[in-house]
Amino acid sequence: MGVLQRFEQRLEGMVTGAFARAFRSAVQPVELAAALQKELDNSAQVLSRERRLVPNDFTIELSAADNERLSAYGGTLSTELKELLRQHADQQRYVFAGPISLTIDENDELSTGRFRVTSKAQAQVTPVEGQRMTETAVRRAAVILELNDMKHPLDPPGVVIGRGSEADLRVSDPGVSRRHVEIRVRPDEDDVVVTVVDLGSTNGTRVNGKRVQHATLDDGAQIEIGSTKMTIRSTRGGQTGTAQSPPMTNPRRPGSQPPSTDWPR
């Protein structure tokens, strides 16, 4: 029995006949389930020979009429759709970028019976231990890292970003190495110089779409590691740095070993 068939049977057993009648001429739950499966298949990116990365944050847009019909059963339907996503991912050996999130929204531009499914990879982020994340701390910082919906102040000497416990800022993206990249912040007279250094990651680091080992970052520079994108913001406007600086050891870790390539797992 396929995943979609099991989904239908479970849903039918949980709701009343009124539920089925409500959907007779509108969006069927199995249509949403099939669309989510297709979204996973179309979005899968190769991590290794046996693993593929898929989005974990899904949005279903419905017409006003369909959304009204679904709203009474939103909790049950959402739970079952998430379970279907997990089962399909297990069968296909997909790896989610983070915890599964599913939102059902109303879109007035859609007519009854029509819907839209979109997705994105949204890794779970654990801020640097002890870092103040208040609005005051963000305003006082010269440089800010925008990551998902979080604004993280960057103070000298900087921060190591990765998936493992040895990283300062942890990102639960399976395409990110345990110690993936270091963002270095160095005061320079009345400004700061911000550089990024790849720490021998498996999948590499991109800045503004270009793969780099080391680069100086300007205001608005976008860094991409795995399926996670983040942006450097200067609170003072303009450039955060103007000169390239050579890679150096992390001043917070005297005597630390040079970075080694590690496979995400």
CSV table of C-alpha atoms in Angstrom, one decimal:
chain,number,residue,atom,x,y,z
A,1,MET,CA,0.0,0.0,0.0
A,2,GLY,CA,1.4,3.4,-1.0
A,3,VAL,CA,1.9,6.4,1.2
A,4,LEU,CA,-1.0,8.3,-0.3
A,5,GLN,CA,-3.4,5.4,0.2
A,6,ARG,CA,-2.4,5.1,3.8
A,7,PHE,CA,-2.9,8.8,4.2
A,8,GLU,CA,-6.4,8.7,2.8
A,9,GLN,CA,-7.4,5.7,5.0
A,10,ARG,CA,-6.1,7.4,8.2
A,11,LEU,CA,-7.8,10.7,7.4
A,12,GLU,CA,-11.1,8.9,6.6
A,13,GLY,CA,-10.9,7.1,9.9
A,14,MET,CA,-10.4,10.4,11.9
A,15,VAL,CA,-13.1,12.6,10.5
A,16,THR,CA,-16.8,12.4,9.9
A,17,GLY,CA,-18.7,12.0,6.7
A,18,ALA,CA,-19.4,15.7,6.7
A,19,PHE,CA,-15.7,16.2,6.1
A,20,ALA,CA,-15.8,14.2,2.9
A,21,ARG,CA,-19.0,15.9,1.7
A,22,ALA,CA,-17.5,19.3,2.2
A,23,PHE,CA,-14.7,18.4,-0.2
A,24,ARG,CA,-16.8,16.9,-2.9
A,25,SER,CA,-16.5,19.9,-5.2
A,26,ALA,CA,-13.4,21.5,-3.8
A,27,VAL,CA,-9.8,20.7,-3.0
A,28,GLN,CA,-9.4,17.1,-1.9
A,29,PRO,CA,-6.9,16.4,0.9
A,30,VAL,CA,-5.2,13.7,-1.2
A,31,GLU,CA,-4.5,16.4,-3.8
A,32,LEU,CA,-2.6,18.4,-1.2
A,33,ALA,CA,-0.7,15.3,-0.2
A,34,ALA,CA,0.3,14.4,-3.8
A,35,ALA,CA,1.4,18.0,-4.4
A,36,LEU,CA,3.6,17.9,-1.3
A,37,GLN,CA,5.2,14.7,-2.4
A,38,LYS,CA,5.9,16.2,-5.8
A,39,GLU,CA,7.4,19.3,-4.1
A,40,LEU,CA,9.9,17.1,-2.3
A,41,ASP,CA,10.8,15.2,-5.4
A,42,ASN,CA,11.3,18.3,-7.5
A,43,SER,CA,13.3,20.1,-4.8
A,44,ALA,CA,15.7,17.3,-3.8
A,45,GLN,CA,19.4,18.1,-4.0
A,46,VAL,CA,22.1,15.5,-3.9
A,47,LEU,CA,24.1,15.4,-0.7
A,48,SER,CA,25.9,12.1,-1.3
A,49,ARG,CA,25.3,8.9,-3.2
A,50,GLU,CA,22.6,7.8,-0.8
A,51,ARG,CA,21.2,11.0,0.6
A,52,ARG,CA,19.4,14.0,-0.9
A,53,LEU,CA,18.5,17.2,0.8
A,54,VAL,CA,14.9,18.4,0.7
A,55,PRO,CA,13.0,21.5,2.0
A,56,ASN,CA,11.4,21.4,5.4
A,57,ASP,CA,9.2,24.6,5.5
A,58,PHE,CA,6.0,24.3,3.4
A,59,THR,CA,3.2,26.7,2.6
A,60,ILE,CA,-0.2,25.7,1.1
A,61,GLU,CA,-2.2,28.5,-0.3
A,62,LEU,CA,-6.0,28.0,-0.7
A,63,SER,CA,-8.9,29.9,-2.0
A,64,ALA,CA,-11.1,31.6,0.6
A,65,ALA,CA,-13.9,28.9,0.1
A,66,ASP,CA,-11.4,26.0,0.4
A,67,ASN,CA,-9.7,27.6,3.4
A,68,GLU,CA,-13.0,28.0,5.2
A,69,ARG,CA,-13.8,24.3,4.6
A,70,LEU,CA,-10.4,23.2,5.8
A,71,SER,CA,-10.1,25.4,8.8
A,72,ALA,CA,-12.3,23.2,11.0
A,73,TYR,CA,-10.0,20.3,10.4
A,74,GLY,CA,-6.7,22.1,10.1
A,75,GLY,CA,-5.0,20.4,13.1
A,76,THR,CA,-5.8,16.9,11.9
A,77,LEU,CA,-5.0,17.6,8.3
A,78,SER,CA,-1.7,19.4,9.1
A,79,THR,CA,-0.6,16.5,11.3
A,80,GLU,CA,-1.4,13.9,8.7
A,81,LEU,CA,0.3,15.9,5.9
A,82,LYS,CA,3.5,16.2,8.0
A,83,GLU,CA,3.5,12.5,8.7
A,84,LEU,CA,3.1,11.8,5.0
A,85,LEU,CA,6.1,14.0,4.3
A,86,ARG,CA,8.2,12.0,6.8
A,87,GLN,CA,7.1,8.7,5.3
A,88,HIS,CA,7.8,9.8,1.8
A,89,ALA,CA,11.2,11.1,2.8
A,90,ASP,CA,12.1,7.8,4.5
A,91,GLN,CA,11.2,5.9,1.4
A,92,GLN,CA,13.2,8.1,-0.9
A,93,ARG,CA,16.1,8.6,1.5
A,94,TYR,CA,15.6,12.3,1.7
A,95,VAL,CA,17.0,14.4,4.5
A,96,PHE,CA,15.1,17.4,5.7
A,97,ALA,CA,17.0,20.7,6.2
A,98,GLY,CA,15.5,21.0,9.6
A,99,PRO,CA,12.2,20.4,11.6
A,100,ILE,CA,9.2,20.2,9.4
A,101,SER,CA,6.9,23.2,9.3
A,102,LEU,CA,3.6,23.4,7.4
A,103,THR,CA,1.4,26.5,7.1
A,104,ILE,CA,-2.0,26.7,5.4
A,105,ASP,CA,-2.8,30.3,4.2
A,106,GLU,CA,-5.7,31.9,2.3
A,107,ASN,CA,-5.0,33.5,-1.1
A,108,ASP,CA,-7.9,35.6,-2.5
A,109,GLU,CA,-6.4,35.3,-6.0
A,110,LEU,CA,-7.1,31.5,-6.1
A,111,SER,CA,-10.5,30.2,-7.2
A,112,THR,CA,-12.3,27.3,-5.5
A,113,GLY,CA,-10.6,24.0,-6.2
A,114,ARG,CA,-7.2,25.6,-6.9
A,115,PHE,CA,-4.2,25.7,-4.6
A,116,ARG,CA,-0.5,26.4,-4.5
A,117,VAL,CA,2.3,24.7,-2.7
A,118,THR,CA,5.7,26.3,-2.0
A,119,SER,CA,8.6,25.3,0.1
A,120,LYS,CA,12.0,26.4,1.3
A,121,ALA,CA,14.9,25.0,3.4
A,122,GLN,CA,14.9,26.5,6.9
A,123,ALA,CA,17.5,25.1,9.2
A,124,GLN,CA,17.1,25.4,12.9
A,125,VAL,CA,19.6,27.9,14.3
A,126,THR,CA,21.1,27.9,17.8
A,127,PRO,CA,22.7,31.3,18.7
A,128,VAL,CA,26.1,31.7,20.2
A,129,GLU,CA,26.0,30.7,23.9
A,130,GLY,CA,25.8,33.8,26.1
A,131,GLN,CA,25.1,36.1,23.2
A,132,ARG,CA,22.5,38.8,23.9
A,133,MET,CA,19.9,38.8,21.2
A,134,THR,CA,17.9,41.8,22.4
A,135,GLU,CA,17.0,44.7,20.2
A,136,THR,CA,19.4,46.9,22.1
A,137,ALA,CA,22.3,44.4,21.5
A,138,VAL,CA,21.4,44.4,17.8
A,139,ARG,CA,21.3,48.2,17.5
A,140,ARG,CA,24.7,48.5,19.3
A,141,ALA,CA,26.5,46.0,17.1
A,142,ALA,CA,28.5,47.4,14.2
A,143,VAL,CA,27.8,44.2,12.1
A,144,ILE,CA,24.8,41.9,12.1
A,145,LEU,CA,24.3,38.5,10.6
A,146,GLU,CA,20.8,37.9,9.3
A,147,LEU,CA,20.1,34.2,9.3
A,148,ASN,CA,16.5,32.9,8.7
A,149,ASP,CA,14.4,35.2,10.9
A,150,MET,CA,17.2,36.0,13.3
A,151,LYS,CA,19.5,39.0,13.6
A,152,HIS,CA,22.7,37.9,15.3
A,153,PRO,CA,25.1,40.6,16.5
A,154,LEU,CA,28.7,40.0,15.4
A,155,ASP,CA,31.4,41.1,17.8
A,156,PRO,CA,35.2,40.8,17.4
A,157,PRO,CA,36.9,38.4,16.9
A,158,GLY,CA,34.0,36.8,15.1
A,159,VAL,CA,32.1,33.5,15.1
A,160,VAL,CA,32.5,29.9,13.8
A,161,ILE,CA,29.4,28.5,12.1
A,162,GLY,CA,28.6,24.9,11.6
A,163,ARG,CA,26.4,21.9,12.4
A,164,GLY,CA,28.4,20.4,15.2
A,165,SER,CA,28.6,21.2,18.9
A,166,GLU,CA,32.1,22.7,18.5
A,167,ALA,CA,30.7,25.5,16.4
A,168,ASP,CA,29.7,28.8,18.1
A,169,LEU,CA,26.6,29.4,15.9
A,170,ARG,CA,24.9,26.0,15.2
A,171,VAL,CA,22.9,25.4,12.0
A,172,SER,CA,21.0,22.1,11.7
A,173,ASP,CA,21.5,21.9,7.9
A,174,PRO,CA,22.7,18.4,6.9
A,175,GLY,CA,24.6,20.1,4.0
A,176,VAL,CA,26.7,22.1,6.5
A,177,SER,CA,29.9,20.6,8.0
A,178,ARG,CA,30.5,20.4,11.7
A,179,ARG,CA,32.8,23.4,11.5
A,180,HIS,CA,32.0,24.9,8.2
A,181,VAL,CA,32.9,28.6,8.0
A,182,GLU,CA,34.3,31.3,10.2
A,183,ILE,CA,33.3,35.0,10.0
A,184,ARG,CA,36.0,37.2,11.4
A,185,VAL,CA,35.4,40.7,12.7
A,186,ARG,CA,38.4,43.0,13.1
A,187,PRO,CA,38.2,46.6,14.3
A,188,ASP,CA,39.9,49.1,11.9
A,189,GLU,CA,40.0,52.7,13.1
A,190,ASP,CA,36.4,53.9,13.0
A,191,ASP,CA,35.1,50.9,11.0
A,192,VAL,CA,35.4,47.1,11.1
A,193,VAL,CA,36.7,44.6,8.5
A,194,VAL,CA,34.6,41.5,8.1
A,195,THR,CA,36.1,38.4,6.4
A,196,VAL,CA,34.8,34.9,5.8
A,197,VAL,CA,37.0,31.8,5.8
A,198,ASP,CA,35.9,28.3,4.7
A,199,LEU,CA,37.2,25.8,7.3
A,200,GLY,CA,37.7,22.9,4.9
A,201,SER,CA,34.0,22.2,4.5
A,202,THR,CA,32.7,19.4,2.4
A,203,ASN,CA,30.2,21.4,0.3
A,204,GLY,CA,32.1,24.7,0.2
A,205,THR,CA,31.1,28.3,0.9
A,206,ARG,CA,29.7,30.8,-1.6
A,207,VAL,CA,29.7,34.5,-1.3
A,208,ASN,CA,27.3,36.3,-3.7
A,209,GLY,CA,27.0,33.1,-5.7
A,210,LYS,CA,30.7,32.6,-6.1
A,211,ARG,CA,32.6,29.8,-4.3
A,212,VAL,CA,35.3,31.1,-2.1
A,213,GLN,CA,37.9,30.0,0.3
A,214,HIS,CA,38.5,33.4,1.8
A,215,ALA,CA,36.9,36.8,1.1
A,216,THR,CA,36.3,40.2,2.5
A,217,LEU,CA,32.6,41.0,3.0
A,218,ASP,CA,30.8,44.3,2.2
A,219,ASP,CA,27.5,45.4,3.5
A,220,GLY,CA,24.7,43.2,2.1
A,221,ALA,CA,27.1,40.3,1.1
A,222,GLN,CA,25.2,37.0,1.0
A,223,ILE,CA,26.9,33.8,2.3
A,224,GLU,CA,25.6,30.4,1.4
A,225,ILE,CA,26.5,27.2,3.2
A,226,GLY,CA,24.6,24.0,2.4
A,227,SER,CA,21.1,25.2,1.7
A,228,THR,CA,21.3,28.0,4.3
A,229,LYS,CA,21.7,31.6,3.2
A,230,MET,CA,22.8,34.5,5.5
A,231,THR,CA,23.4,38.1,4.9
A,232,ILE,CA,26.0,40.5,6.4
A,233,ARG,CA,24.6,43.9,7.5
A,234,SER,CA,26.5,46.9,8.6
A,235,THR,CA,24.6,49.1,11.0
A,236,ARG,CA,26.8,52.1,9.9
A,237,GLY,CA,26.0,51.7,6.2
A,238,GLY,CA,28.4,51.4,3.3
A,239,GLN,CA,31.3,48.9,3.3
A,240,THR,CA,32.3,46.8,6.3
A,241,GLY,CA,35.8,46.4,4.9
A,242,THR,CA,38.0,47.4,2.0
A,243,ALA,CA,41.1,45.2,2.0
A,244,GLN,CA,41.7,41.4,1.8
A,245,SER,CA,43.3,40.0,4.8
A,246,PRO,CA,45.2,36.6,4.9
A,247,PRO,CA,43.7,33.6,6.7
A,248,MET,CA,44.7,33.4,10.3
A,249,THR,CA,44.2,31.1,13.3
A,250,ASN,CA,41.2,31.9,15.5
A,251,PRO,CA,42.4,34.2,18.3
A,252,ARG,CA,39.9,32.6,20.7
A,253,ARG,CA,41.4,29.2,20.3
A,254,PRO,CA,45.2,29.4,20.8
A,255,GLY,CA,47.0,26.2,19.7
A,256,SER,CA,43.9,24.9,17.9
A,257,GLN,CA,44.5,22.4,15.2
A,258,PRO,CA,44.1,23.4,11.5
A,259,PRO,CA,40.7,22.8,10.1
A,260,SER,CA,40.1,19.4,8.4
A,261,THR,CA,37.6,18.3,5.9
A,262,ASP,CA,34.6,16.6,7.5
A,263,TRP,CA,31.7,14.9,5.9
A,264,PRO,CA,28.2,16.0,7.0
A,265,ARG,CA,26.5,13.1,8.8
